[in-house]
CSV table of C-alpha atoms in Angstrom, one decimal:
chain,number,residue,atom,x,y,z
Y,487,UNK,CA,76.7,63.5,112.5
Y,488,UNK,CA,78.2,66.8,113.8
Y,489,UNK,CA,81.4,67.8,112.1
Y,490,UNK,CA,84.6,67.6,114.2
Y,491,UNK,CA,86.6,70.8,114.7
Y,492,UNK,CA,89.4,69.5,112.6
Y,493,UNK,CA,87.2,68.7,109.6
Y,494,UNK,CA,88.4,70.7,106.6
Y,495,UNK,CA,84.7,71.4,105.7
Y,496,UNK,CA,84.6,73.7,108.6
Y,497,UNK,CA,87.3,76.0,107.2
Y,498,UNK,CA,86.1,79.6,106.7
Y,499,UNK,CA,87.6,82.3,104.4
Y,500,UNK,CA,87.0,86.0,104.7
Y,501,UNK,CA,88.2,88.3,101.9
Y,502,UNK,CA,89.6,91.8,102.5
Y,503,UNK,CA,92.3,94.3,101.8
Y,504,UNK,CA,95.1,94.1,104.4
Y,505,UNK,CA,98.3,96.1,103.9
Y,506,UNK,CA,99.8,94.7,107.2
Y,507,UNK,CA,99.4,91.1,105.9
Y,508,UNK,CA,100.9,91.9,102.6
Y,509,UNK,CA,103.9,93.5,104.3
Y,510,UNK,CA,104.4,90.2,106.3
Y,511,UNK,CA,104.0,88.3,103.0
Y,512,UNK,CA,106.7,90.4,101.4
Y,513,UNK,CA,109.1,89.3,104.2
Y,514,UNK,CA,108.3,85.7,103.6
Y,515,UNK,CA,108.8,86.0,99.9
Y,516,UNK,CA,112.0,88.0,100.2
Y,517,UNK,CA,113.5,85.1,102.3
Y,518,UNK,CA,112.3,82.4,99.9
Y,519,UNK,CA,112.8,83.9,96.4
Y,520,UNK,CA,116.5,84.1,95.5
Y,521,UNK,CA,117.9,85.6,92.3
Y,522,UNK,CA,117.9,82.0,90.9
Y,523,UNK,CA,114.2,81.4,91.6
Y,524,UNK,CA,112.0,81.3,88.5
Y,525,UNK,CA,109.6,83.9,90.1
Y,526,UNK,CA,112.3,86.4,91.0
Y,527,UNK,CA,111.8,88.6,87.9
Y,528,UNK,CA,108.1,88.9,88.5
Y,529,UNK,CA,108.6,89.6,92.2
Y,530,UNK,CA,111.2,92.2,91.5
Y,531,UNK,CA,109.1,94.1,88.9
Y,532,UNK,CA,106.3,94.5,91.4
Y,533,UNK,CA,108.3,97.0,93.4
Y,534,UNK,CA,108.2,99.6,90.6
Y,535,UNK,CA,104.6,100.2,91.7
Y,536,UNK,CA,105.6,101.6,95.0
Y,537,UNK,CA,108.5,103.6,93.8
Y,538,UNK,CA,111.3,101.2,94.5
Y,539,UNK,CA,113.8,100.1,91.9
Y,540,UNK,CA,114.0,96.5,93.1
Y,541,UNK,CA,113.5,94.2,96.1
Y,542,UNK,CA,114.5,96.1,99.3
Y,543,UNK,CA,116.8,94.2,101.6
Y,544,UNK,CA,117.0,96.7,104.5
Y,545,UNK,CA,113.6,98.5,104.7
Y,546,UNK,CA,111.8,98.0,108.0
Y,547,UNK,CA,108.1,96.9,108.0
Y,548,UNK,CA,107.1,100.5,108.7
Y,549,UNK,CA,109.2,101.9,105.8
Y,550,UNK,CA,107.8,99.3,103.4
Y,551,UNK,CA,104.3,100.1,104.4
Y,552,UNK,CA,104.9,103.8,103.9
Y,553,UNK,CA,106.1,103.2,100.4
Y,554,UNK,CA,103.2,100.9,99.7
Y,555,UNK,CA,100.5,103.0,101.3
Y,556,UNK,CA,99.8,105.5,98.5
Y,557,UNK,CA,99.5,102.6,96.0
Y,558,UNK,CA,97.1,100.8,98.3
Y,559,UNK,CA,95.0,103.9,98.6
Y,560,UNK,CA,94.8,104.2,94.8
Y,561,UNK,CA,93.5,100.6,94.5
Y,562,UNK,CA,91.4,100.3,97.7
Y,563,UNK,CA,88.0,100.7,96.1
Y,564,UNK,CA,88.8,98.5,93.1
Y,565,UNK,CA,90.2,95.7,95.4
Y,566,UNK,CA,87.4,96.0,97.9
Y,567,UNK,CA,84.9,95.2,95.1
Y,568,UNK,CA,87.3,92.4,93.9
Y,569,UNK,CA,87.2,90.9,97.4
Y,570,UNK,CA,83.4,91.2,97.7
Y,571,UNK,CA,82.9,89.3,94.4
Y,572,UNK,CA,85.4,86.6,95.5
Y,573,UNK,CA,83.7,86.3,98.8
Y,574,UNK,CA,80.4,85.6,97.0
Y,575,UNK,CA,82.1,83.0,94.9
Y,576,UNK,CA,83.6,81.3,97.9
Y,577,UNK,CA,80.3,81.3,99.7
Y,578,UNK,CA,78.7,79.6,96.7
Y,579,UNK,CA,81.3,76.8,96.0
Y,580,UNK,CA,83.9,76.9,98.7
Y,581,UNK,CA,82.1,74.1,100.5
Y,582,UNK,CA,82.4,71.9,97.5
Y,583,UNK,CA,86.2,72.4,97.3
Y,584,UNK,CA,86.5,71.6,101.1
Y,585,UNK,CA,84.5,68.4,100.7
Y,586,UNK,CA,86.8,67.3,97.9
Y,587,UNK,CA,89.8,68.1,100.0
Y,588,UNK,CA,88.5,66.1,102.9
Y,589,UNK,CA,88.0,63.1,100.7
Y,590,UNK,CA,91.4,63.5,99.1
Y,591,UNK,CA,93.4,63.7,102.3
Y,592,UNK,CA,91.2,61.4,104.5
Y,593,UNK,CA,93.2,62.4,107.6
Y,594,UNK,CA,92.4,64.7,110.5
Y,595,UNK,CA,93.3,68.3,109.8
Y,596,UNK,CA,95.3,70.2,112.4
Y,597,UNK,CA,95.6,73.6,110.8
Y,598,UNK,CA,93.7,76.9,111.2
Y,599,UNK,CA,90.0,76.9,110.6
Y,600,UNK,CA,89.7,80.6,109.7
Y,601,UNK,CA,91.7,82.4,107.0
Y,602,UNK,CA,91.9,85.9,105.7
Y,603,UNK,CA,92.3,86.0,101.9
Y,604,UNK,CA,93.8,89.3,100.6
Y,605,UNK,CA,95.0,90.7,97.3
Y,606,UNK,CA,98.7,91.1,97.1
Y,607,UNK,CA,100.7,93.7,95.2
Y,608,UNK,CA,103.8,91.5,94.9
Y,609,UNK,CA,102.6,89.3,92.0
Y,610,UNK,CA,103.7,86.2,93.8
Y,611,UNK,CA,101.1,84.5,96.1
Y,612,UNK,CA,101.5,82.5,99.3
Y,613,UNK,CA,99.8,80.8,102.2
Y,614,UNK,CA,100.7,82.2,105.7
Y,615,UNK,CA,99.6,79.6,108.3
Y,616,UNK,CA,101.0,81.6,111.2
Y,617,UNK,CA,98.9,84.6,110.2
Y,618,UNK,CA,96.0,82.4,109.0
Y,619,UNK,CA,96.2,84.2,105.7
Y,620,UNK,CA,96.3,83.5,101.9
Y,621,UNK,CA,97.2,86.0,99.2
Y,622,UNK,CA,95.8,86.2,95.6
Y,623,UNK,CA,96.2,88.5,92.5
Y,624,UNK,CA,95.0,92.1,92.3
Y,625,UNK,CA,92.1,92.6,90.0
Y,626,UNK,CA,94.4,94.3,87.5
Y,627,UNK,CA,96.9,91.4,87.6
Y,628,UNK,CA,94.6,88.5,86.7
Y,629,UNK,CA,95.0,87.0,83.3
Y,630,UNK,CA,91.5,85.5,83.2
Y,631,UNK,CA,88.2,85.7,85.1
Y,632,UNK,CA,88.8,82.8,87.4
Y,633,UNK,CA,92.5,83.2,88.2
Y,634,UNK,CA,92.2,84.9,91.6
Y,635,UNK,CA,89.7,82.3,92.8
Y,636,UNK,CA,92.0,79.6,91.5
Y,637,UNK,CA,95.0,81.0,93.3
Y,638,UNK,CA,93.1,81.0,96.6
Y,639,UNK,CA,92.2,77.3,96.2
Y,640,UNK,CA,95.7,76.5,95.1
Y,641,UNK,CA,97.2,78.1,98.2
Y,642,UNK,CA,94.6,76.5,100.5
Y,643,UNK,CA,95.4,73.1,99.0
Y,644,UNK,CA,99.1,73.8,99.9
Y,645,UNK,CA,98.0,74.5,103.5
Y,646,UNK,CA,96.2,71.1,103.6
Y,647,UNK,CA,99.2,69.4,101.9
Y,648,UNK,CA,101.8,70.7,104.3
Y,649,UNK,CA,99.6,70.0,107.3
Y,650,UNK,CA,99.1,66.4,106.0
Y,651,UNK,CA,102.8,65.6,105.3
Y,652,UNK,CA,103.8,67.3,108.6
Y,653,UNK,CA,101.4,65.1,110.6
Y,654,UNK,CA,102.2,61.9,108.7
Y,655,UNK,CA,105.9,62.4,108.2
Y,656,UNK,CA,105.4,61.3,104.6
Y,657,UNK,CA,108.1,63.5,103.2
Y,658,UNK,CA,110.4,63.6,106.2
Y,659,UNK,CA,114.1,64.3,105.3
Y,660,UNK,CA,113.3,65.0,101.6
Y,661,UNK,CA,114.8,68.2,100.2
Y,662,UNK,CA,112.3,68.5,97.3
Y,663,UNK,CA,109.1,69.0,99.3
Y,664,UNK,CA,108.3,72.3,97.4
Y,665,UNK,CA,108.6,70.4,94.1
Y,666,UNK,CA,106.4,67.6,95.3
Y,667,UNK,CA,103.8,70.0,96.6
Y,668,UNK,CA,103.6,71.9,93.3
Y,669,UNK,CA,103.4,68.7,91.2
Y,670,UNK,CA,100.7,67.4,93.6
Y,671,UNK,CA,98.7,70.7,93.3
Y,672,UNK,CA,98.7,70.7,89.5
Y,673,UNK,CA,97.7,67.0,89.3
Y,674,UNK,CA,94.9,67.5,91.7
Y,675,UNK,CA,93.6,70.9,90.4
Y,676,UNK,CA,93.6,69.7,86.8
Y,677,UNK,CA,91.1,67.0,87.8
Y,678,UNK,CA,87.6,67.7,86.3
Y,679,UNK,CA,85.8,67.9,89.7
Y,680,UNK,CA,88.2,70.6,90.8
Y,681,UNK,CA,88.5,72.3,87.5
Y,682,UNK,CA,84.8,72.8,87.3
Y,683,UNK,CA,85.1,75.3,90.1
Y,684,UNK,CA,87.3,77.7,87.9
Y,685,UNK,CA,86.3,76.8,84.3
Y,686,UNK,CA,87.8,80.0,82.8
Y,687,UNK,CA,91.3,79.3,84.2
Y,688,UNK,CA,93.8,76.8,82.7
Y,689,UNK,CA,95.9,75.0,85.3
Y,690,UNK,CA,99.6,74.9,84.3
Y,691,UNK,CA,102.8,73.7,86.0
Y,692,UNK,CA,106.1,75.3,86.4
Y,693,UNK,CA,108.3,74.5,83.4
Y,694,UNK,CA,110.6,72.2,85.4
Y,695,UNK,CA,107.7,70.1,86.4
Y,696,UNK,CA,106.0,69.8,83.0
Y,697,UNK,CA,107.4,66.4,82.1
Y,698,UNK,CA,106.7,64.9,85.5
Y,699,UNK,CA,103.1,66.1,85.4
Y,700,UNK,CA,102.5,64.8,81.9
Y,701,UNK,CA,103.9,61.3,82.8
Y,702,UNK,CA,101.9,61.1,86.0
Y,703,UNK,CA,98.6,62.2,84.5
Y,704,UNK,CA,98.4,58.7,82.9
Y,705,UNK,CA,98.4,56.9,86.3
Y,706,UNK,CA,96.6,59.5,88.4
Y,707,UNK,CA,93.0,58.4,87.5
Y,708,UNK,CA,93.7,55.2,89.3
Y,709,UNK,CA,94.6,57.1,92.5
Y,710,UNK,CA,92.1,58.6,94.8
Y,711,UNK,CA,93.9,59.7,98.0
Y,712,UNK,CA,96.7,62.1,98.8
Y,713,UNK,CA,99.0,59.5,100.3
Y,714,UNK,CA,99.0,57.3,97.2
Y,715,UNK,CA,99.5,60.3,94.9
Y,716,UNK,CA,102.3,61.7,96.9
Y,717,UNK,CA,104.1,58.4,97.1
Y,718,UNK,CA,103.7,58.0,93.3
Y,719,UNK,CA,105.1,61.4,92.7
Y,720,UNK,CA,108.1,60.6,94.9
Y,721,UNK,CA,108.8,57.3,93.2
Y,722,UNK,CA,108.7,59.0,89.8
Y,723,UNK,CA,110.9,61.8,90.8
Y,724,UNK,CA,113.4,59.5,92.5
Y,725,UNK,CA,113.5,57.3,89.3
Y,726,UNK,CA,114.3,60.1,86.8
Y,727,UNK,CA,115.1,63.2,88.9
Y,728,UNK,CA,113.3,65.6,86.6
Y,729,UNK,CA,111.5,67.6,89.2
Y,730,UNK,CA,114.4,69.8,90.3
């Protein structure tokens, strides 16, 4: 049977170095990561690379690109090779991940079918559905051989998650959607079938989610679809409030 256009197994990723996408990614991150956010120190430190003492609040896109351009030039060859290796990896096993995701969500996918995956200098990584883009660590920032590939899959799973809950209204009016999404990702990506795709990387949760993840790992093997898993996470969080 011919695959439908909204089948996740038809999603394609192209890896490359894109300063313009990383600039847009910065704007998203600046708006989302407050001083109280657990990732703020890491995000702030990244700006030392481009000669800025901290996160700029008033720079235009063009000014930010000017500051980042010389750093990008110095890493271009290294990151182009990094992207080429990750592209090979995706071409080999990306289809397996997409098949697992299709089985997990079991619901028509309404998001982009083509994504650009690019290395980011900000040390915090995101999905950008409007730009059809996903960011991942620089070669020099990875802590293990599989981390960059894992981050791409983690962010792509977020894309599928938010598309699913948006279409189904499953988390409508909840204020903890980010927490639920991160708990969901860790529970899924720790499963053996997914973990086999990045065997040299250990999946860990944010500290505020550790207890919830540990408790839910005991019931997860009985659940095989996204809706059941999301509902189980919500019930657990509502019962003890430990996700936030």
